[in-house]
């Protein structure tokens, strides 16, 4: 089964990217307001730490069985 680039996929992908960027910006502004030394790093790490589990679940685990054969 192939995933086609339909308008629904385009909207979903753009919504996902905008949520990740908004999360990173929010953490960045909050860390800056609290006086953090590196607010940009915190913003990037907050955005990336949310993306990595999704990449693992959606890409790497795709097609792999949960159980191993004895």
Coordinates of C-alpha atoms in Angstrom, one line a residue:
X1 CA 0.0 0.0 0.0
X2 CA 1.4 3.3 -1.1
X3 CA 0.9 6.6 0.6
X4 CA 0.0 9.1 -2.1
X5 CA 0.6 12.8 -1.8
X6 CA -3.0 13.9 -1.6
X7 CA -4.3 17.2 -0.2
X8 CA -5.1 15.5 3.1
X9 CA -1.5 14.3 3.4
X10 CA -0.2 17.8 2.6
X11 CA -2.5 19.4 5.2
X12 CA -1.5 16.8 7.8
X13 CA 2.2 17.2 7.1
X14 CA 2.0 21.0 7.2
X15 CA 0.0 20.9 10.5
X16 CA 2.5 18.6 12.0
X17 CA 5.4 20.8 11.0
X18 CA 3.6 24.0 12.3
X19 CA 2.9 22.3 15.7
X20 CA 6.6 21.3 16.0
X21 CA 7.8 24.8 15.2
X22 CA 5.2 26.4 17.5
X23 CA 6.3 24.1 20.3
X24 CA 10.0 25.0 19.8
X25 CA 9.2 28.7 19.7
X26 CA 7.0 28.6 22.8
X27 CA 9.8 26.8 24.8
X28 CA 12.4 29.2 23.4
X29 CA 10.3 32.3 24.5
X30 CA 9.6 30.8 27.9
X31 CA 13.2 29.9 28.5
X32 CA 14.3 33.4 27.5
X33 CA 11.7 34.9 29.9
X34 CA 13.0 32.7 32.7
X35 CA 16.6 33.8 32.1
X36 CA 18.0 30.6 30.7
X37 CA 21.5 30.8 29.3
X38 CA 20.7 29.0 26.1
X39 CA 17.0 29.4 25.3
X40 CA 17.5 28.4 21.6
X41 CA 19.0 25.1 22.6
X42 CA 16.0 24.4 24.8
X43 CA 13.6 25.3 22.0
X44 CA 15.4 23.0 19.5
X45 CA 15.6 20.1 22.0
X46 CA 11.9 20.4 22.8
X47 CA 11.0 20.2 19.2
X48 CA 13.4 17.4 18.3
X49 CA 12.6 15.3 21.4
X50 CA 9.0 15.2 20.2
X51 CA 9.8 14.3 16.6
X52 CA 12.3 11.4 17.4
X53 CA 9.7 9.1 19.0
X54 CA 7.3 9.7 16.1
X55 CA 10.0 8.8 13.6
X56 CA 10.8 5.6 15.6
X57 CA 7.2 4.6 15.8
X58 CA 6.2 5.5 12.2
X59 CA 9.3 4.6 10.2
X60 CA 11.6 2.2 12.0
X61 CA 9.0 0.0 13.6
X62 CA 7.0 -0.2 10.4
X63 CA 6.7 -3.8 9.2
X64 CA 8.6 -5.3 12.1
X65 CA 7.0 -8.0 14.2
X66 CA 6.5 -7.4 17.9
X67 CA 7.5 -11.0 18.7
X68 CA 10.6 -13.0 17.7
X69 CA 10.4 -16.5 16.7
X70 CA 11.8 -19.0 19.1

